[in-house]
Coordinates of C-alpha atoms in Angstrom, one line a residue:
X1 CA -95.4 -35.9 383.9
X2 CA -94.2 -34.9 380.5
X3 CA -91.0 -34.6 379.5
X4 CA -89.6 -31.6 377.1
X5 CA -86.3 -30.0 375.4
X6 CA -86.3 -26.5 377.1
X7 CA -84.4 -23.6 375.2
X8 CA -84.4 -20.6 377.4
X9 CA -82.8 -17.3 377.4
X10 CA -81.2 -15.5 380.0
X11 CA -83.7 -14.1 381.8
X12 CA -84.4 -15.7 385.2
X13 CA -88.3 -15.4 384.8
X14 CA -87.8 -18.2 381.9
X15 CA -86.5 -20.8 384.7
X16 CA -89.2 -19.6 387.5
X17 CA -91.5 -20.4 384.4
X18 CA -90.2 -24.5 384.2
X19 CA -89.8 -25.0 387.7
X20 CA -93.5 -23.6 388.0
X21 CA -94.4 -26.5 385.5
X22 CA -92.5 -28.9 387.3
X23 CA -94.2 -28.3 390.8
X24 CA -97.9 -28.1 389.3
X25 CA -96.6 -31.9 388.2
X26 CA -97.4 -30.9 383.6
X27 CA -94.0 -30.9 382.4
X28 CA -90.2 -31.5 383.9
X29 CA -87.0 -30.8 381.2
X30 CA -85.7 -33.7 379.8
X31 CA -82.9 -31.9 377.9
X32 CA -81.9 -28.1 379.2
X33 CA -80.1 -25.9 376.8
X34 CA -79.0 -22.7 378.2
X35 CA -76.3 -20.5 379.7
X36 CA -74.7 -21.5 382.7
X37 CA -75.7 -18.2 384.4
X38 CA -78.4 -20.0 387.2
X39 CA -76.8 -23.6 387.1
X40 CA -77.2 -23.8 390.3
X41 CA -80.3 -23.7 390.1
X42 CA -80.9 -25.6 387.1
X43 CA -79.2 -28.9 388.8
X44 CA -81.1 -27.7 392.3
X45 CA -84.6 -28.4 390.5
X46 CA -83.8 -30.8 387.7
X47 CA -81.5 -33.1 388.9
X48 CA -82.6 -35.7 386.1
X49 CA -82.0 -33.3 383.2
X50 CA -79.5 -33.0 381.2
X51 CA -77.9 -29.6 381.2
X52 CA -76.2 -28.7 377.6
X53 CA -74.1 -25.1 378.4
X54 CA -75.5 -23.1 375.6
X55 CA -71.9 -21.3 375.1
X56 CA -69.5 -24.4 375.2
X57 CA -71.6 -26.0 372.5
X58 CA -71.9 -23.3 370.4
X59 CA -68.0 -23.2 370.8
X60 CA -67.7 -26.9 369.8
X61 CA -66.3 -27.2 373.6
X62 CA -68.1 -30.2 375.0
X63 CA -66.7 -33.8 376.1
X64 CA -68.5 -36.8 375.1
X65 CA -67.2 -40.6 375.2
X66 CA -68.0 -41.2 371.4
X67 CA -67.2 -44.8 372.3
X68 CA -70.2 -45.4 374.3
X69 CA -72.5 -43.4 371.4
X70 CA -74.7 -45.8 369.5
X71 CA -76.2 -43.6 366.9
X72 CA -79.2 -44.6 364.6
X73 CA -77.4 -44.0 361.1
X74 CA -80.8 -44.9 359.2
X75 CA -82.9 -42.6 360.7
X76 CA -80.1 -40.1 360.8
X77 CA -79.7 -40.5 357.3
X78 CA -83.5 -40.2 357.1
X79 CA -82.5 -36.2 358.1
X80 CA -79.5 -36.2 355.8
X81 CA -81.5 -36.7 352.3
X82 CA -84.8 -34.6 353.3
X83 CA -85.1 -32.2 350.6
X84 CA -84.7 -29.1 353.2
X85 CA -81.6 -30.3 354.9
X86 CA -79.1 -28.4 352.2
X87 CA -81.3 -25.2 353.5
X88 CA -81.2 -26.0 357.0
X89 CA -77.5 -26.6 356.6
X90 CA -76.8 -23.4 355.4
X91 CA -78.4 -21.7 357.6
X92 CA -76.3 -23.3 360.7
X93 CA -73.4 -22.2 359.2
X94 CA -74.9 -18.5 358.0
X95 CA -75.7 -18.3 361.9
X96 CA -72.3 -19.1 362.7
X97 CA -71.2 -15.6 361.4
X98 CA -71.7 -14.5 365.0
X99 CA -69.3 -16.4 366.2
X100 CA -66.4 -15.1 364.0
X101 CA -65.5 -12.1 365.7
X102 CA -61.7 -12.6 364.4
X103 CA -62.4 -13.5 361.0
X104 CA -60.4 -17.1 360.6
X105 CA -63.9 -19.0 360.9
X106 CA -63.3 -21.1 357.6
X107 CA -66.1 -22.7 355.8
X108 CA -64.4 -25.8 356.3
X109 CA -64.2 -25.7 359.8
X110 CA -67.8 -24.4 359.7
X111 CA -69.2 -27.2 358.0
X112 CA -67.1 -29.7 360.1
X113 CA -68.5 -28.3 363.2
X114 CA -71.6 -28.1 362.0
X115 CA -72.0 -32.0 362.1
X116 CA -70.3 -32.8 365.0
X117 CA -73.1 -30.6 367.1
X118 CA -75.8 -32.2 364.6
X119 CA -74.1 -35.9 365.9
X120 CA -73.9 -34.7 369.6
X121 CA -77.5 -33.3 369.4
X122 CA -79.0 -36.5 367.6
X123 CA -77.2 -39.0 370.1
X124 CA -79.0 -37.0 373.1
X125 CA -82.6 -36.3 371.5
X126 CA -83.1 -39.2 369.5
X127 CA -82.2 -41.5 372.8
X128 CA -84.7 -39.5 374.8
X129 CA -88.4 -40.3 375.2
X130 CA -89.7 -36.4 374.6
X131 CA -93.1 -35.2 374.3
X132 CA -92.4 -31.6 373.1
X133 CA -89.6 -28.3 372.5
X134 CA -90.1 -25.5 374.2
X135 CA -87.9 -22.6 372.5
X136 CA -88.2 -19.0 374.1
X137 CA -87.4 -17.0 371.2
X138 CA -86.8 -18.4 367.5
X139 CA -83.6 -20.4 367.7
X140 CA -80.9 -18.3 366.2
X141 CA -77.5 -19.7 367.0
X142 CA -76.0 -22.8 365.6
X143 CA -76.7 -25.3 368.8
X144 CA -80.0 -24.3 369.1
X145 CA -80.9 -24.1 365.4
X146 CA -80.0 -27.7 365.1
X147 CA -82.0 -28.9 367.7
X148 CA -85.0 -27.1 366.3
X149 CA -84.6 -29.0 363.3
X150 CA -84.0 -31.9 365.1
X151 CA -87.0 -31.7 367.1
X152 CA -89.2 -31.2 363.9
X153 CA -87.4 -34.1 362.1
X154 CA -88.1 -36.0 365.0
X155 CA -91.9 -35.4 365.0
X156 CA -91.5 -33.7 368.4
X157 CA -93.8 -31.2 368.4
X158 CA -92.2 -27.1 368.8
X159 CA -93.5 -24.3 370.0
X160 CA -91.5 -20.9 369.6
X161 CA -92.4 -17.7 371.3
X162 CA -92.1 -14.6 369.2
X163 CA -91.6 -10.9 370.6
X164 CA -93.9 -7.8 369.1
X165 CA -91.5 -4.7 368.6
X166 CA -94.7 -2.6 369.5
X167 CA -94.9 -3.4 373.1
X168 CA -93.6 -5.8 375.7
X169 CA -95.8 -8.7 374.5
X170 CA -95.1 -12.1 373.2
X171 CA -97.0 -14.6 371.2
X172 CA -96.7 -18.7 371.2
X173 CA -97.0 -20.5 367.9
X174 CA -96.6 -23.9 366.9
X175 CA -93.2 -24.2 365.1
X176 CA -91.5 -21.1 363.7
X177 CA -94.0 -21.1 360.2
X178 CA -97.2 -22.5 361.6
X179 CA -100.6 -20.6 363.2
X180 CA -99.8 -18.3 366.2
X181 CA -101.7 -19.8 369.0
X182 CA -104.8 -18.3 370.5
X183 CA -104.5 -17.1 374.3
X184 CA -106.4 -19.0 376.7
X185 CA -109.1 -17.2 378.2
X186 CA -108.3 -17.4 382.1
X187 CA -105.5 -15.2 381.5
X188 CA -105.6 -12.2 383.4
X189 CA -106.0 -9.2 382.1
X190 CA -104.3 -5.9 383.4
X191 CA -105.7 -2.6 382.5
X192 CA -102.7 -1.1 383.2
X193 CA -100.8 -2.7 380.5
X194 CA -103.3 -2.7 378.5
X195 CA -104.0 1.0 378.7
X196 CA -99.9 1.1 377.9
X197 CA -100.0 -1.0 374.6
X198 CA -103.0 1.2 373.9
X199 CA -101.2 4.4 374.1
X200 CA -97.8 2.5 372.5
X201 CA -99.6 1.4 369.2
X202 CA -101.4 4.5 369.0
X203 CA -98.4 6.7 369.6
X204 CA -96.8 5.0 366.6
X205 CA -100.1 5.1 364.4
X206 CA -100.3 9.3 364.9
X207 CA -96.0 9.0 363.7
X208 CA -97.5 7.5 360.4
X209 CA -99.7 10.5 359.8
X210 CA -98.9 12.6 356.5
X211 CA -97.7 15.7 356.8
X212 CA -95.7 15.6 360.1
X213 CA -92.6 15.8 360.6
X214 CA -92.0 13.2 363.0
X215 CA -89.5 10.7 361.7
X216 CA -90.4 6.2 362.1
X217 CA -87.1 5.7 363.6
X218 CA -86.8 2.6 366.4
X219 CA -85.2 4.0 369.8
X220 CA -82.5 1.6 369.4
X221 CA -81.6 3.2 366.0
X222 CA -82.2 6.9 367.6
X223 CA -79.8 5.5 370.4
X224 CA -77.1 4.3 367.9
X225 CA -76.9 7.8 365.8
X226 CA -76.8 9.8 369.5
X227 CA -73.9 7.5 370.1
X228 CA -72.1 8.2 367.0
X229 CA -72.3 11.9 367.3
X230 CA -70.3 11.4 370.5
X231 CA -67.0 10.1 369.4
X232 CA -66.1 8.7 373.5
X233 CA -68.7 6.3 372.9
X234 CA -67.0 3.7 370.5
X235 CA -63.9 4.2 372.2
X236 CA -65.1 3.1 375.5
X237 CA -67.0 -0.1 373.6
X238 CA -63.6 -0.7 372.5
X239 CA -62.4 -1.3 375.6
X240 CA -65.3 -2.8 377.0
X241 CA -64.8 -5.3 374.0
X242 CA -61.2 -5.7 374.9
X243 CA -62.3 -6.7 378.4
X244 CA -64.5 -8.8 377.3
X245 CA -62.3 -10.5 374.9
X246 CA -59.4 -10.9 376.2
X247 CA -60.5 -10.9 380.4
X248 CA -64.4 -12.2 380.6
X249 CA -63.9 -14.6 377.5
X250 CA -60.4 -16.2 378.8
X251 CA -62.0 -17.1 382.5
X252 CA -65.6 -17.6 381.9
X253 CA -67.6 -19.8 379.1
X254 CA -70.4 -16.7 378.3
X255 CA -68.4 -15.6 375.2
X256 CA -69.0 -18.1 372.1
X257 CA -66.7 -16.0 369.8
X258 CA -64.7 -19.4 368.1
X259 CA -60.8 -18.9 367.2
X260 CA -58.9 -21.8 366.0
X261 CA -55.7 -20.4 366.4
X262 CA -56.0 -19.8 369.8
X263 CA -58.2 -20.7 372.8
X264 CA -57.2 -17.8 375.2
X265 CA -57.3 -14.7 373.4
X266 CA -53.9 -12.5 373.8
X267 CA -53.5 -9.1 373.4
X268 CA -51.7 -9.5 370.2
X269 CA -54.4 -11.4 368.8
X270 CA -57.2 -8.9 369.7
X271 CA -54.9 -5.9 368.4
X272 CA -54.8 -7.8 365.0
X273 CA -57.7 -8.3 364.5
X274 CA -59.4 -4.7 365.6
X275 CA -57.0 -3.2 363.0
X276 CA -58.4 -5.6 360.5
X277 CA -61.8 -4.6 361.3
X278 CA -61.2 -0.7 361.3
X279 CA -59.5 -0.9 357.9
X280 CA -62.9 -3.3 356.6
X281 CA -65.2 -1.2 358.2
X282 CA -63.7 1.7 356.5
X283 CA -63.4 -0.2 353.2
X284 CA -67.4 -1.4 353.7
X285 CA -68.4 2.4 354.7
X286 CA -66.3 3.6 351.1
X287 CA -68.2 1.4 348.8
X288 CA -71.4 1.9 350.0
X289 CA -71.2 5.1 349.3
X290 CA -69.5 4.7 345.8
X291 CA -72.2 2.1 345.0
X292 CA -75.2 4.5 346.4
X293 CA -76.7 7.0 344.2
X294 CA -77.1 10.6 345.1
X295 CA -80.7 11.7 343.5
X296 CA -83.9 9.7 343.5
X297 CA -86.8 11.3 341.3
X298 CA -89.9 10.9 343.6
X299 CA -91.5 11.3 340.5
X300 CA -90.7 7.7 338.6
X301 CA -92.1 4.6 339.6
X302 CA -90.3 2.6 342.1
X303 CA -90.6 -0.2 344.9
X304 CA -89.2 0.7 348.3
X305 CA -87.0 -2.2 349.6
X306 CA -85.1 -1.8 353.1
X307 CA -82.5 -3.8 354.0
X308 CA -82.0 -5.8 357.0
X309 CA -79.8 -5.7 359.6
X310 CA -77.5 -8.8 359.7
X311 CA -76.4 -11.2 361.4
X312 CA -80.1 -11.1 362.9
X313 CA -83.0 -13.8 364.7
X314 CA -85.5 -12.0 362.3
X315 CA -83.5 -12.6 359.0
X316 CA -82.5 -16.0 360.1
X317 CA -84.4 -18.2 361.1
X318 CA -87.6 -16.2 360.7
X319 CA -87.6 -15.1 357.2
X320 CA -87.4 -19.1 356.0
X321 CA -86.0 -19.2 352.5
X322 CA -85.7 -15.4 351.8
X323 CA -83.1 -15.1 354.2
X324 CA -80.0 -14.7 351.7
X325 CA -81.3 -10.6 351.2
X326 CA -79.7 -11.1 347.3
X327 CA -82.1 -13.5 346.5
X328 CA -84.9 -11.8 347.7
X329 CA -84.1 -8.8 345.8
X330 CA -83.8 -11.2 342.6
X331 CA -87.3 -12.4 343.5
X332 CA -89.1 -8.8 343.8
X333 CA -87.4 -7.9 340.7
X334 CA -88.6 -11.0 338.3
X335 CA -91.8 -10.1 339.5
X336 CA -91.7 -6.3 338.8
X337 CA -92.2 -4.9 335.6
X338 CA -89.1 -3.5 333.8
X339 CA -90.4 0.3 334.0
X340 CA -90.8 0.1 338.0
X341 CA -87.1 0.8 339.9
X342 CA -86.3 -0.9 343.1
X343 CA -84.5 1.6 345.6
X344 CA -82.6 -0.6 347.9
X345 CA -81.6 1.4 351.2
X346 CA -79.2 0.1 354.0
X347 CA -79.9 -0.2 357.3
X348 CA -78.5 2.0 359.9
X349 CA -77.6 -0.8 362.6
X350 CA -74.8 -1.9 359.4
X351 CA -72.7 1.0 359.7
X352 CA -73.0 2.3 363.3
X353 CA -69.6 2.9 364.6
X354 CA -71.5 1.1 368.3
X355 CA -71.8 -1.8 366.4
X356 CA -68.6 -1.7 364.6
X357 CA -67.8 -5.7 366.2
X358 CA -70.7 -6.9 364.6
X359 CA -70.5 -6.1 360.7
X360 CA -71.7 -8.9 358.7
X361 CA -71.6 -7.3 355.6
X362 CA -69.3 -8.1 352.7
X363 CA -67.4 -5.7 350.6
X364 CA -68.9 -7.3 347.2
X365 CA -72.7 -7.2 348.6
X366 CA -73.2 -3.4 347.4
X367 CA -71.9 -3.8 343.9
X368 CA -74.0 -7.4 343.3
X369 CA -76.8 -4.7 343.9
X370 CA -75.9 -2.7 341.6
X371 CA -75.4 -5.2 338.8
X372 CA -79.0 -6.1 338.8
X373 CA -81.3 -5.0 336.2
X374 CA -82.8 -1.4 337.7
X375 CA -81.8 -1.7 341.3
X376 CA -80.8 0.9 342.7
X377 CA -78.5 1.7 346.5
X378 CA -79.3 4.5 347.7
X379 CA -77.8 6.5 350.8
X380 CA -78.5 5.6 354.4
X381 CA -79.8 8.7 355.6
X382 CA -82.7 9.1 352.9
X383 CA -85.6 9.6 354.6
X384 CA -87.6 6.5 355.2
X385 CA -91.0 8.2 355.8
X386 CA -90.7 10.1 352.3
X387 CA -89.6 7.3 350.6
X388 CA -92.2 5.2 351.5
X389 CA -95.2 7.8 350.4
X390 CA -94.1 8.3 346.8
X391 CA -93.2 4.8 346.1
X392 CA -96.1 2.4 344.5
X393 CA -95.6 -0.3 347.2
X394 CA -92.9 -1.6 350.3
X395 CA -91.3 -4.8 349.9
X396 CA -89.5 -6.0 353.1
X397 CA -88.0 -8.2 355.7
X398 CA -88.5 -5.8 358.2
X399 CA -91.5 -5.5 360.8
X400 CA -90.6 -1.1 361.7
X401 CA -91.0 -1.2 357.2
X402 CA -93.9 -2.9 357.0
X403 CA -96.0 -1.0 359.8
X404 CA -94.8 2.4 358.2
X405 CA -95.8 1.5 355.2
X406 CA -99.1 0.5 355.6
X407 CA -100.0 3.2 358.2
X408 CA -98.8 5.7 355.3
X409 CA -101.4 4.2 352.9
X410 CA -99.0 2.1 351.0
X411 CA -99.2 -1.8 350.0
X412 CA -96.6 -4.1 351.3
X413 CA -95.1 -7.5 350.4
X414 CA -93.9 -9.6 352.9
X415 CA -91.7 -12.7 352.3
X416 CA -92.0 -14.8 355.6
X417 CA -94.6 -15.9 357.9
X418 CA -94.5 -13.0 360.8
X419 CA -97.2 -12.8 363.3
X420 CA -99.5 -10.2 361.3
X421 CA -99.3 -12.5 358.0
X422 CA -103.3 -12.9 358.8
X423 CA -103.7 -9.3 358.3
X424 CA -105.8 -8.1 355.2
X425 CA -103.5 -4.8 354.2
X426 CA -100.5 -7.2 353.9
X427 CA -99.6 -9.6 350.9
X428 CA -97.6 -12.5 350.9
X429 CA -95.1 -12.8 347.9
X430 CA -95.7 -15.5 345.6
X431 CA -94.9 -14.9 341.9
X432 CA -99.0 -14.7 341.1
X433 CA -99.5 -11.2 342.6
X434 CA -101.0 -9.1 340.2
X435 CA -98.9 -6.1 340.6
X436 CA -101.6 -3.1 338.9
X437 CA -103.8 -4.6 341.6
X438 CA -101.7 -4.3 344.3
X439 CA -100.1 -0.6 343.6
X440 CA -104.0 0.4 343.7
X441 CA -105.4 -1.4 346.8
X442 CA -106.8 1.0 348.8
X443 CA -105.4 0.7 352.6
X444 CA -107.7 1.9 355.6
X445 CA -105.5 3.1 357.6
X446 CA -108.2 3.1 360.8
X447 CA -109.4 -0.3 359.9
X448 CA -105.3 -1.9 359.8
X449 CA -105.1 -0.3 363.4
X450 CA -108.0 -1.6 364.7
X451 CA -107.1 -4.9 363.2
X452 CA -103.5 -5.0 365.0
X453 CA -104.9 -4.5 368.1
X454 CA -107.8 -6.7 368.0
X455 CA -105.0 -9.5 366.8
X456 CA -103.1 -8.9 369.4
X457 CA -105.7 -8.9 372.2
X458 CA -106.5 -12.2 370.9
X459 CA -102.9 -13.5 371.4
X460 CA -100.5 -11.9 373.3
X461 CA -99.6 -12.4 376.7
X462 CA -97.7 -9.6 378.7
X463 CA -94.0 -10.6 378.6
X464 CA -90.3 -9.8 377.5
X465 CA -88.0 -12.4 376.1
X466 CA -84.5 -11.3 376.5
X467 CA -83.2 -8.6 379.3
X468 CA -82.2 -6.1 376.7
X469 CA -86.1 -5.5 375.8
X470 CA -87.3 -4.5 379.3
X471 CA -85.2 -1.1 379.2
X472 CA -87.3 -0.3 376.7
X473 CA -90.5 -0.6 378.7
X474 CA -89.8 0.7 382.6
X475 CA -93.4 2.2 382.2
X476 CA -95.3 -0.6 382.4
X477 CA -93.5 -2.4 385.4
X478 CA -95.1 -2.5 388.7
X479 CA -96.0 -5.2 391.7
X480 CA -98.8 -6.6 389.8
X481 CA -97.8 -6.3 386.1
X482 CA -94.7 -8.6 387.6
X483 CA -96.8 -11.2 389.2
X484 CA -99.4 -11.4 386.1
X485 CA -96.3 -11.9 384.0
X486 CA -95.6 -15.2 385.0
X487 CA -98.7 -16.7 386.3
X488 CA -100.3 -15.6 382.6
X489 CA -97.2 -17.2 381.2
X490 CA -97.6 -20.5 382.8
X491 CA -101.5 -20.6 381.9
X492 CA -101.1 -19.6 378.3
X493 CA -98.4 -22.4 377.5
X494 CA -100.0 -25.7 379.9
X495 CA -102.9 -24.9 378.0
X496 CA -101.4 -26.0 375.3
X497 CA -98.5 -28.7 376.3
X498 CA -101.1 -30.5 379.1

């Protein structure tokens, strides 16, 4: 039986899907990363394992007898001096912006904690006889970033399953930038969800059409600007953050907010630090709008670029070395010519009062925009749809951009390796693209829909990653969609891990 580092999240279905590899005698958990949520469980069915609590590393809370550690310095070292490990580094500490809820996360500390996980997760993978990774979603928290890294350094092979914002499907590919993986062909097929991504793709494809007046908008993003019309609603997340904080985080390990200054979080301390946040948030809200201009002339040539919503799995890890959104920018522009604008808009997640916790966003970051060479903020509430039609092309980190844009007849750049990269109406940015060419490639609209849907017949596997999606998709749960979910599951990855 093979032996494997399992990353899960914290849906049950994940564990049903490794103890179903265990007791079909493919593949048992060497290494278990996860919440604690079903340890019970866990140590019920892999006794042998060894369970890492997702939330006490993440909060540099683990005990180890360093004594008894023998660690390989050479081949450590080996990791240290790769030419990617400066990168890799700062993107463990970038993802370690989630964790500072209460703003006294130093850069010092950061980096300090950053290699004492990278020790404790070396010691227990490198001592470890493992055949593969499995990680459930692209790893985007420090612990499980650095054992991705690890694993890779460590010529273990990874496989990483992505989600499809378009439906309730998930693809497997080999390592976060490699090939997405083909889906076996025993899997069984259910017209019932497949009539629902059908209708789900083509709902979205009649939004793009021209003149209508329906808007692109995500229903999260619908959900957040309902929510801020009703002012109750961030009062009461206030106090369900409070509870959280200062209750659920003081008596339970779930919580992975870090704070130096104190483990149990007081009243005092929570107080503190929500009227620190109000005042930024109002500072943040102030100069974005200082910094954003109030008229755009349709009429002059420009490049549509939407921001991203940060700190987020698809900015970091997934958009590799365009994950610093400055530097992106930077890159589009050296490769536009001077007489085409680049209209930078924010993204609505940033400034939602719901989200008001989570703001990731410094006070400087709008006026470095501004300083570059015809770049242009503009407001929030511009309207996407319009701004994609009269620009000359889309450049993005954003999968809702990228499908609007080219269902509305417009060219797009992308500057990762998503799971339509394979696509012909999409470009990859390299500093070769021949930009004349590109403003006048002609997109068939029909063709790029028939395309998406034949690519992800091909791949996909019926699926959600994290609980939060299945709200979402009610509709396409019944008895048998539920059963198919993880018998497909368990064929489409043993075909490939066997």
């Amino acid at each position: 039986m093979k032996k494997y580092i399992y990353v899960p999240t914290w849906r049950t279905i994940w564990l049903d899907l490794a103890i179903k590899l265990k007791e079909k005698n493919i593949a048992s958990p060497s290494i278990y990363l996860s919440s604690d949520i079903n340890l019970e469980k866990i140590n019920k069915h892999f006794k042998k394992s060894k369970f890492i609590n997702f939330h006490k590393i993440n909060k540099w809370n683990y005990s180890i007898d360093w004594s008894k550690v023998n660690i390989n310095n050479s081949s450590l070292y080996s990791i240290i001096e790769d030419s990617d490990f400066r990168e890799f580094k700062e993107k463990s500490i970038n993802l370690m912006n989630r964790q500072d809820m209460y703003w006294f996360y130093r850069l010092i500390d950061r980096e300090s904690i950053f290699y004492d996980i990278l020790l404790y997760l070396f010691n227990e993978i490198s001592n470890k006889k493992i055949d593969f990774a499995i990680f459930c979603e692209a790893p985007h928290s420090p612990a499980t970033f650095i054992t991705y890294h690890l694993s890779e350094k460590l010529w273990i092979k990874t496989y990483v399953f992505n989600s499809c914002s378009l439906a309730p499907i998930i693809f497997l590919r080999q390592s976060i930038k490699w090939d997405y993986l083909t889906a076996p062909k025993n899997i069984s097929k259910n017209n019932f969800i497949e009539k629902n991504i059908d209708d789900d793709i083509t709902t979205f494809y009649n939004k793009t059409k021209k003149n209508t007046n329906e808007v692109f908008e995500p229903q999260y993003m619908i959900d957040q600007k309902k929510s801020d019309l009703k002012k109750i609603k961030p009062i009461l997340k206030n106090i369900n953050w409070l509870y959280h904080t200062i209750i659920w985080n003081n008596n339970n390990t779930y919580f992975f907010s870090i704070s130096w200054f104190n483990k149990k979080i007081n009243l005092k301390d929570w107080i503190l630090t929500y009227l620190l946040r109000k005042k930024y948030s109002k500072y943040l809200n102030k100069n974005l709008c200082k910094n954003s201009i109030n008229y755009i002339d349709f009429n002059e040539k420009y490049v549509y670029f939407p921001l991203h919503y940060e700190p987020e799995r698809t900015s970091n890890p997934e958009w590799g070395k365009f994950f610093n959104q400055i530097e992106s920018i930077i890159a589009l522009r050296t490769l536009l010519p001077n007489n085409i604008k680049i209209y930078v808009k924010e993204h609505y997640s940033q400034i939602t009062t719901i989200l008001q916790w989570f703001r990731w966003r410094s006070l400087y970051f709008y006026d470095i925009i501004n300083k570059l060479e015809n770049v242009y903020l503009i407001g929030v509430n511009n309207d996407s749809k319009k701004l994609i039609e009269n620009s000359q092309f889309t450049c993005s980190l954003t999968w809702t951009a990228v499908i609007e844009s080219v269902l509305s007849w417009k060219p797009w750049i992308f500057m990762w390796e998503p799971w339509y990269e394979t696509l012909s109406p999409f470009t990859k940015f390299n500093n070769d693209i021949d930009i004349e060419k590109l403003i006048n490639k002609k997109i068939d609209k029909a063709k790029t829909l028939e395309l998406i849907k034949e690519f992800i017949s091909d791949k996909w596997v019926f699926w959600t990653i994290n609980p939060s999606e299945e709200k979402y998709y009610n509709h396409y749960y019944n008895n048998e969609s539920k059963k198919n979910e993880l018998d497909n599951l368990v064929k489409f990855i043993s075909n490939y891990i066997k």
